Amino acid sequence: MDLTQSGRQRGRILRRFFELLVENKEDIGKIITAENGKAKGDAEGEALFSAGFFEWFSEEAPRIYGDVIPHSNPSCRTQVLKEPVGVCGLITPWNFPMAMGARKVAAALAAGCTVVMKSDGLTRFASNVLAVLAERAGVPKGVFNVVTALENTPSLGLTLCESDIVKKISFAGSTRVGKLLMQQSRGTLKKLSLALGGNAPFIVFDDADVETAVASAIISKFKVTGQTCVCVNRFFVQEGIYEEFSKRFVEEMKKAQVGDGQDAAMTHGPLTNGVAKTQEHIQDAVSKNATVLLGGKSLPSVGKNFHELTILGNVDDSMKVATEETFGPVAALAKFSTEEEVISRANDCEVGLASYLMTNDLGRAHRVSERLEFGMVAINTGVISDSAAPFGGVKHSGMGREGSKYGIDDYINIKMIVTGGINTVYSASL
Ligand SMILES: O=CCCC(=O)O
């Protein structure tokens, strides 16, 4: 947090931050549901997900080790110090109003940086909660700063990017905005972490366990009503298991309830602003011969932002549901025949964030994961995110890693110190 505090001292503050988040998870859940709409379970889950980053980085803060490197010249010594990058501009999205901030703030504070967090104008209260708890946890004044904005969001982004005081930008959001921030940062050569859009494939091989595949599909597709950057966008199901998988998927999804997130009986809440795009994608797919296996319609009687959880069958790769990230509750099922074919179809996109693979063949699991051009692969699970795991993408999904032992590196500069003229002749041997 500042150079006068040791990593151990910063770790204690982050630990207290973690405890406060856990203690307040119910109130935090209510705030998240009130401003984002997500169902109670998802909202309280987000409070704990956020807490996990503070717990993880409280343990990393004291372990930011440097190195001693043997120099080529015996009379020189080389030391490597790891120093905080300085002031970080953190720009966070509405889909996880607290957790995407927590993921960045916890790593930055652990490294010893100060932060200016620009939260999404649609969901600013959860990030303000982080500021309140930061103060209670003992984060020194001026170390954690929050700026909220709605209309003038682009100019705030620009100010952070063009500022010489801000040394780093970390952003989670769309690929379009990520590229814009990168352009705007070129004059000040910022260190950048960008967690951008995805078009996640979910591949079900004939040898997969159907119940595992269905449970994984439900969580990875419909979490936060389909509005996470790691949500599945394209299901590829092998011909021999297609009928059974799609039937069981539909049966299980019929148990879900869409409605007011504050009602504990609801499993899924509204969309933030994605009903029109969701409808556009469904209509495009249906006009090209996709079949509606479940849902398909918006739910204006519940509210203008509500949409049925939808499963489409007979999808092909030309449809918008396959070529664009829907960021809504549509599971688009396409068939495939061979391993080679599905790898090529899964990789045929500009982005590379999350991917999912269902198989009981260990050799295939290794082989296919190694060939998938994605930053993350989940095998036989629909849960890809964890504070201990490195989160991030390749291709147009961005750069940098968040969480895990690697996450601290995004907030660190390496300094090398070489000392010359060291007499290597020991006086004892003279
Ligand atoms: O939406 C982006 C991140 C979601 C997650 O880490 O599960």
Coordinates of C-alpha atoms and ligand atoms in Angstrom, one line a residue:
M1 CA 0.0 0.0 0.0
D2 CA 3.0 2.2 0.6
L3 CA 6.6 1.6 0.7
T4 CA 6.8 2.1 4.4
Q5 CA 4.6 -0.9 5.1
S6 CA 6.0 -4.4 4.8
G7 CA 4.3 -7.1 2.9
R8 CA 3.4 -8.8 6.2
Q9 CA 1.7 -5.6 7.4
R10 CA -0.2 -5.2 4.1
G11 CA -1.2 -8.9 4.4
R12 CA -2.8 -8.3 7.8
I13 CA -4.9 -5.5 6.4
L14 CA -6.0 -7.6 3.5
R15 CA -6.9 -10.5 5.8
R16 CA -9.1 -8.2 7.8
F17 CA -10.7 -7.0 4.5
F18 CA -11.5 -10.7 3.7
E19 CA -13.1 -11.2 7.2
L20 CA -15.2 -8.1 6.8
L21 CA -16.5 -9.3 3.4
V22 CA -17.4 -12.7 4.8
E23 CA -19.1 -11.2 7.9
N24 CA -21.2 -8.8 5.7
K25 CA -22.0 -11.2 2.9
E26 CA -25.8 -11.1 3.3
D27 CA -26.0 -7.3 3.3
I28 CA -23.5 -7.2 0.4
G29 CA -25.7 -9.7 -1.5
K30 CA -28.7 -7.5 -1.0
I31 CA -26.9 -4.5 -2.4
I32 CA -25.6 -6.4 -5.4
T33 CA -29.1 -7.8 -6.2
A34 CA -30.7 -4.4 -5.8
E35 CA -28.3 -2.7 -8.3
N36 CA -27.4 -5.6 -10.7
G37 CA -30.5 -7.8 -10.3
K38 CA -28.7 -11.1 -10.0
A39 CA -30.4 -13.8 -7.9
K40 CA -29.7 -14.0 -4.2
G41 CA -27.5 -17.1 -4.4
D42 CA -25.4 -15.5 -7.1
A43 CA -25.1 -12.2 -5.2
E44 CA -24.0 -13.7 -1.9
G45 CA -21.7 -16.0 -3.9
E46 CA -20.2 -12.8 -5.4
A47 CA -19.5 -11.4 -1.9
L48 CA -17.6 -14.7 -1.0
F49 CA -15.9 -14.7 -4.4
S50 CA -14.7 -11.2 -3.7
A51 CA -13.5 -12.2 -0.2
G52 CA -11.5 -15.0 -1.7
F53 CA -9.3 -12.6 -3.6
F54 CA -8.5 -10.7 -0.4
E55 CA -7.7 -13.9 1.5
W56 CA -5.5 -15.1 -1.4
F57 CA -3.6 -11.9 -1.7
S58 CA -3.2 -11.4 2.0
E59 CA -1.1 -14.6 1.8
E60 CA 0.8 -13.5 -1.3
A61 CA 1.7 -10.0 0.0
P62 CA 4.5 -11.2 2.3
R63 CA 5.9 -13.5 -0.4
I64 CA 6.9 -11.1 -3.1
Y65 CA 10.4 -12.4 -3.3
G66 CA 13.2 -10.9 -5.4
D67 CA 16.2 -12.9 -6.7
V68 CA 20.0 -13.0 -6.6
I69 CA 21.4 -13.9 -10.0
P70 CA 25.0 -15.2 -10.6
H71 CA 26.6 -12.6 -12.8
S72 CA 28.7 -13.4 -15.9
N73 CA 31.6 -11.5 -14.4
P74 CA 32.8 -12.9 -11.0
S75 CA 33.5 -9.5 -9.6
C76 CA 29.8 -8.4 -10.1
R77 CA 26.7 -9.2 -8.1
T78 CA 23.1 -9.0 -9.5
Q79 CA 20.1 -8.5 -7.3
V80 CA 16.5 -8.3 -8.5
L81 CA 13.9 -6.3 -6.5
K82 CA 10.2 -6.4 -7.0
E83 CA 8.6 -3.0 -6.6
P84 CA 5.0 -1.8 -6.8
V85 CA 4.2 -0.2 -10.2
G86 CA 2.7 2.8 -8.5
V87 CA -0.8 4.3 -9.0
C88 CA -3.2 1.9 -10.8
G89 CA -6.3 2.9 -12.6
L90 CA -8.8 0.0 -12.3
I91 CA -11.9 0.1 -14.6
T92 CA -14.5 -2.4 -13.6
P93 CA -17.8 -3.8 -15.2
W94 CA -21.4 -4.1 -14.0
N95 CA -21.7 -7.9 -14.3
F96 CA -19.7 -8.5 -11.1
P97 CA -19.9 -5.1 -9.5
M98 CA -17.8 -6.1 -6.5
A99 CA -15.8 -9.2 -7.5
M100 CA -14.1 -7.7 -10.6
G101 CA -13.0 -4.8 -8.4
A102 CA -11.9 -7.1 -5.6
R103 CA -9.8 -9.3 -8.1
K104 CA -7.8 -6.2 -9.1
V105 CA -7.7 -4.2 -5.8
A106 CA -6.5 -7.1 -3.7
A107 CA -3.6 -7.8 -6.0
A108 CA -2.7 -4.1 -6.3
L109 CA -2.7 -3.5 -2.6
A110 CA -0.8 -6.7 -1.9
A111 CA 1.9 -5.5 -4.3
G112 CA 2.1 -2.1 -2.5
C113 CA 0.3 0.0 -5.1
T114 CA -2.3 2.7 -4.6
V115 CA -5.5 2.6 -6.7
V116 CA -8.1 4.7 -8.4
M117 CA -11.0 2.4 -9.2
K118 CA -13.6 3.6 -11.8
S119 CA -16.6 1.5 -11.2
D120 CA -19.4 1.0 -13.7
G121 CA -22.0 3.7 -13.4
L122 CA -24.8 1.2 -13.5
T123 CA -23.6 -0.6 -10.4
R124 CA -21.7 1.8 -8.2
F125 CA -22.9 0.9 -4.8
A126 CA -21.1 -2.5 -4.5
S127 CA -17.8 -0.9 -5.3
N128 CA -18.5 1.9 -2.8
V129 CA -19.0 -0.9 -0.2
L130 CA -15.4 -2.0 -1.0
A131 CA -14.2 1.6 -0.2
V132 CA -16.1 1.6 3.2
L133 CA -14.7 -1.9 4.1
A134 CA -11.2 -0.8 3.0
E135 CA -11.3 2.0 5.6
R136 CA -12.6 -0.4 8.3
A137 CA -9.9 -2.9 7.5
G138 CA -7.2 -0.3 8.0
V139 CA -6.2 0.6 4.5
P140 CA -4.4 3.9 4.9
K141 CA -6.3 7.0 3.7
G142 CA -5.6 7.9 0.0
V143 CA -4.5 4.4 -0.9
F144 CA -7.9 3.1 -2.2
N145 CA -9.9 5.7 -4.2
V146 CA -13.2 5.2 -6.0
V147 CA -14.6 7.3 -8.8
T148 CA -18.1 6.8 -10.0
A149 CA -19.5 8.1 -13.3
L150 CA -22.3 7.3 -15.7
E151 CA -22.5 9.8 -18.6
N152 CA -18.8 10.9 -18.6
T153 CA -17.4 7.4 -18.4
P154 CA -15.3 7.7 -21.6
S155 CA -13.6 10.9 -20.5
L156 CA -12.7 9.4 -17.1
G157 CA -11.1 6.4 -18.9
L158 CA -9.2 8.8 -21.1
T159 CA -8.0 10.9 -18.1
L160 CA -6.7 7.7 -16.4
C161 CA -5.0 6.6 -19.6
E162 CA -3.4 9.9 -20.4
S163 CA -2.3 10.7 -16.8
D164 CA 1.5 10.4 -16.2
I165 CA 0.8 9.8 -12.5
V166 CA -1.2 6.6 -13.3
K167 CA 1.3 3.9 -14.2
K168 CA -1.0 1.0 -14.9
I169 CA -4.5 0.4 -16.3
S170 CA -6.4 -2.8 -15.4
F171 CA -9.7 -3.2 -17.2
A172 CA -12.4 -5.9 -17.4
G173 CA -15.0 -5.4 -20.1
S174 CA -15.5 -5.6 -23.9
T175 CA -12.8 -6.1 -26.4
R176 CA -13.9 -2.9 -28.2
V177 CA -13.3 -0.8 -25.1
G178 CA -10.1 -2.7 -24.2
K179 CA -8.6 -1.8 -27.5
L180 CA -9.6 1.8 -27.1
L181 CA -7.9 2.0 -23.7
M182 CA -4.8 0.5 -25.2
Q183 CA -4.7 3.2 -27.9
Q184 CA -5.3 5.9 -25.3
S185 CA -2.5 4.6 -23.1
R186 CA 0.1 4.6 -25.8
G187 CA 1.3 8.1 -25.1
T188 CA 2.1 7.3 -21.5
L189 CA 3.2 3.6 -22.2
K190 CA 1.1 2.1 -19.4
K191 CA 1.5 -1.4 -18.1
L192 CA -1.8 -3.0 -19.1
S193 CA -4.0 -5.8 -17.9
L194 CA -7.0 -6.4 -20.1
A195 CA -9.7 -9.1 -19.3
L196 CA -11.9 -8.8 -22.5
G197 CA -14.6 -10.6 -24.3
G198 CA -14.9 -14.3 -24.9
N199 CA -16.8 -16.8 -27.2
A200 CA -16.4 -19.8 -25.0
P201 CA -16.8 -23.3 -26.6
F202 CA -18.2 -26.2 -24.5
I203 CA -17.2 -29.5 -26.1
V204 CA -19.1 -32.7 -25.1
F205 CA -17.4 -35.9 -26.4
D206 CA -19.4 -39.1 -26.8
D207 CA -17.4 -40.6 -23.8
A208 CA -18.4 -37.8 -21.4
D209 CA -20.5 -38.5 -18.3
V210 CA -23.9 -36.9 -19.3
E211 CA -24.9 -35.8 -15.8
T212 CA -21.5 -34.1 -15.2
A213 CA -21.8 -32.4 -18.6
V214 CA -25.3 -31.2 -18.0
A215 CA -24.5 -29.8 -14.5
S216 CA -21.4 -28.1 -15.9
A217 CA -23.4 -26.7 -18.8
I218 CA -25.9 -25.2 -16.5
I219 CA -23.4 -23.4 -14.3
S220 CA -21.1 -22.3 -17.1
K221 CA -23.9 -21.1 -19.5
F222 CA -26.5 -19.6 -17.2
K223 CA -24.5 -18.1 -14.3
V224 CA -25.7 -14.5 -13.8
T225 CA -28.3 -15.2 -16.6
G226 CA -25.5 -15.7 -19.1
Q227 CA -23.8 -12.4 -18.5
T228 CA -20.2 -13.3 -17.6
C229 CA -17.2 -13.2 -19.9
V230 CA -16.6 -16.9 -19.2
C231 CA -20.1 -18.0 -20.0
V232 CA -20.4 -20.6 -22.7
N233 CA -21.3 -19.2 -26.1
R234 CA -21.0 -22.2 -28.3
F235 CA -21.9 -25.8 -27.4
F236 CA -20.3 -28.5 -29.6
V237 CA -21.9 -31.9 -28.9
Q238 CA -20.6 -35.1 -30.5
E239 CA -23.2 -36.9 -32.6
G240 CA -23.5 -40.0 -30.4
I241 CA -24.4 -38.1 -27.2
Y242 CA -26.2 -35.2 -28.7
E243 CA -29.8 -36.5 -28.2
E244 CA -29.2 -37.6 -24.6
F245 CA -27.3 -34.5 -23.6
S246 CA -29.8 -32.0 -25.1
K247 CA -32.8 -33.9 -23.6
R248 CA -31.3 -33.9 -20.1
F249 CA -30.1 -30.3 -20.4
V250 CA -33.7 -29.2 -21.2
E251 CA -35.2 -31.3 -18.4
E252 CA -32.8 -29.8 -15.8
M253 CA -33.2 -26.2 -17.1
K254 CA -37.0 -26.5 -16.8
K255 CA -36.5 -26.4 -13.0
A256 CA -35.0 -22.9 -13.1
Q257 CA -37.0 -19.9 -12.2
V258 CA -36.5 -16.4 -13.7
G259 CA -37.7 -13.4 -11.7
D260 CA -36.9 -10.9 -9.1
G261 CA -33.5 -11.7 -7.7
Q262 CA -34.6 -10.7 -4.2
D263 CA -37.0 -13.6 -4.1
A264 CA -35.1 -16.6 -2.8
A265 CA -37.1 -18.9 -5.0
M266 CA -35.6 -17.4 -8.1
T267 CA -32.6 -19.0 -9.6
H268 CA -32.0 -16.4 -12.3
G269 CA -32.5 -12.6 -12.4
P270 CA -32.9 -10.1 -15.2
L271 CA -30.4 -9.0 -17.9
T272 CA -28.8 -5.6 -17.4
N273 CA -29.3 -4.3 -21.0
G274 CA -29.2 -7.4 -23.2
V275 CA -32.8 -8.4 -24.1
A276 CA -32.7 -6.9 -27.6
K277 CA -29.4 -8.6 -28.5
T278 CA -30.6 -11.9 -27.1
Q279 CA -33.7 -11.7 -29.2
E280 CA -31.7 -10.7 -32.2
H281 CA -29.5 -13.7 -31.9
I282 CA -32.4 -16.1 -31.3
Q283 CA -34.3 -14.8 -34.3
D284 CA -31.3 -15.0 -36.5
A285 CA -30.7 -18.6 -35.5
V286 CA -34.3 -19.6 -36.0
S287 CA -34.4 -17.9 -39.4
K288 CA -31.5 -20.2 -40.4
N289 CA -33.2 -23.4 -39.2
A290 CA -32.2 -23.6 -35.5
T291 CA -34.9 -25.2 -33.3
V292 CA -36.1 -23.8 -30.0
L293 CA -35.8 -26.6 -27.4
L294 CA -36.6 -24.3 -24.4
G295 CA -37.7 -20.7 -23.9
G296 CA -37.0 -18.3 -26.7
K297 CA -39.0 -15.3 -25.6
S298 CA -38.5 -12.1 -23.6
L299 CA -40.6 -11.8 -20.5
P300 CA -42.2 -8.3 -20.6
S301 CA -44.9 -9.3 -18.1
V302 CA -42.1 -9.8 -15.5
G303 CA -40.1 -6.7 -16.5
K304 CA -38.5 -5.1 -19.6
N305 CA -35.1 -6.7 -18.8
F306 CA -36.3 -10.3 -18.2
H307 CA -35.8 -13.1 -20.7
E308 CA -36.6 -16.8 -20.8
L309 CA -33.6 -19.2 -20.3
T310 CA -33.3 -20.6 -23.8
I311 CA -31.8 -23.7 -25.4
L312 CA -31.5 -23.9 -29.2
G313 CA -30.8 -27.0 -31.2
N314 CA -29.5 -27.6 -34.7
V315 CA -27.2 -24.5 -34.6
D316 CA -24.5 -24.0 -37.1
D317 CA -21.3 -21.9 -37.1
S318 CA -22.7 -19.2 -39.4
M319 CA -25.3 -18.0 -36.9
K320 CA -24.9 -14.9 -34.7
V321 CA -25.1 -17.1 -31.6
A322 CA -21.9 -18.7 -32.8
T323 CA -20.0 -15.8 -34.2
E324 CA -20.8 -13.1 -31.6
E325 CA -20.8 -13.2 -27.8
T326 CA -24.5 -13.1 -26.9
F327 CA -23.9 -12.2 -23.2
G328 CA -27.4 -13.5 -22.5
P329 CA -29.3 -16.7 -21.6
V330 CA -29.0 -18.7 -24.8
A331 CA -27.4 -22.1 -25.0
A332 CA -26.7 -22.8 -28.7
L333 CA -26.2 -26.5 -29.4
A334 CA -24.3 -27.7 -32.5
K335 CA -23.3 -31.2 -33.5
F336 CA -19.8 -32.4 -34.5
S337 CA -18.3 -35.7 -35.6
T338 CA -14.5 -35.8 -35.0
E339 CA -12.0 -34.5 -32.5
E340 CA -10.0 -32.8 -35.3
E341 CA -13.1 -31.1 -36.6
V342 CA -14.2 -29.7 -33.2
I343 CA -10.8 -28.3 -32.3
S344 CA -10.7 -26.4 -35.6
R345 CA -14.3 -25.1 -35.1
A346 CA -13.7 -24.1 -31.5
N347 CA -10.5 -22.2 -32.4
D348 CA -12.1 -20.5 -35.3
C349 CA -12.7 -17.2 -33.5
E350 CA -10.9 -13.9 -32.8
V351 CA -11.0 -14.3 -29.0
G352 CA -9.6 -16.9 -26.6
L353 CA -10.8 -16.6 -22.9
A354 CA -12.5 -19.6 -21.4
S355 CA -13.2 -23.1 -22.9
Y356 CA -14.8 -26.2 -21.5
L357 CA -14.2 -29.8 -22.3
M358 CA -16.3 -32.8 -21.2
T359 CA -14.6 -36.2 -21.6
N360 CA -13.7 -39.3 -19.6
D361 CA -10.7 -40.1 -21.9
L362 CA -7.6 -38.8 -20.1
G363 CA -5.4 -38.8 -23.2
R364 CA -8.1 -36.8 -25.1
A365 CA -8.4 -34.3 -22.2
H366 CA -4.7 -33.5 -22.4
R367 CA -4.5 -33.6 -26.2
V368 CA -7.5 -31.3 -26.8
S369 CA -6.7 -28.9 -24.0
E370 CA -3.2 -28.4 -25.3
R371 CA -4.6 -27.5 -28.8
L372 CA -7.4 -25.2 -27.7
E373 CA -6.3 -21.5 -28.3
F374 CA -7.8 -20.2 -25.1
G375 CA -6.3 -18.8 -21.9
M376 CA -8.3 -21.2 -19.7
V377 CA -9.7 -24.7 -20.2
A378 CA -12.1 -26.4 -17.7
I379 CA -12.3 -30.2 -17.9
N380 CA -15.4 -31.9 -16.5
T381 CA -16.5 -28.8 -14.6
G382 CA -18.4 -25.6 -15.4
V383 CA -16.6 -23.6 -12.7
I384 CA -13.5 -22.0 -14.2
S385 CA -12.8 -19.1 -11.8
D386 CA -11.0 -19.3 -8.5
S387 CA -8.8 -16.8 -6.6
A388 CA -6.0 -19.4 -6.7
A389 CA -6.2 -19.9 -10.4
P390 CA -4.7 -17.5 -13.1
F391 CA -7.6 -15.9 -14.9
G392 CA -7.0 -14.4 -18.4
G393 CA -7.1 -14.8 -22.1
V394 CA -5.2 -14.9 -25.3
K395 CA -5.8 -13.4 -28.8
H396 CA -8.4 -10.6 -28.6
S397 CA -9.4 -11.6 -25.1
G398 CA -6.6 -9.5 -23.6
M399 CA -3.4 -9.8 -21.6
G400 CA -2.2 -10.3 -18.1
R401 CA -3.4 -12.7 -15.5
E402 CA -5.5 -12.1 -12.4
G403 CA -5.7 -14.1 -9.2
S404 CA -3.2 -16.9 -8.3
K405 CA 0.6 -16.6 -7.7
Y406 CA 0.9 -15.0 -11.1
G407 CA -1.7 -12.2 -10.5
I408 CA 0.7 -10.1 -8.4
D409 CA 3.2 -9.8 -11.4
D410 CA 0.7 -7.5 -13.1
Y411 CA 1.3 -4.9 -10.3
I412 CA 5.1 -5.3 -10.0
N413 CA 8.0 -3.7 -11.7
I414 CA 11.3 -5.6 -11.7
K415 CA 14.4 -3.6 -10.7
M416 CA 17.8 -5.0 -11.3
I417 CA 20.8 -3.8 -9.2
V418 CA 24.3 -4.8 -10.4
T419 CA 27.2 -4.2 -8.1
G420 CA 30.7 -4.3 -9.6
G421 CA 34.3 -4.2 -8.3
I422 CA 33.9 -6.9 -5.7
N423 CA 37.3 -8.3 -4.9
T424 CA 36.8 -12.1 -5.1
V425 CA 40.3 -12.9 -3.6
Y426 CA 39.7 -14.1 0.0
S427 CA 42.3 -12.5 2.3
A428 CA 42.4 -15.8 4.3
S429 CA 44.0 -17.5 1.2
L430 CA 46.6 -14.8 0.7
Ligands
LIG1 O1 -17.2 -11.8 -16.3 C1 -16.0 -12.0 -16.1 C2 -15.4 -12.9 -15.0 C3 -16.3 -13.9 -14.5 C4 -15.6 -14.9 -13.6 O2 -14.5 -14.8 -13.2 O3 -16.3 -15.9 -13.3

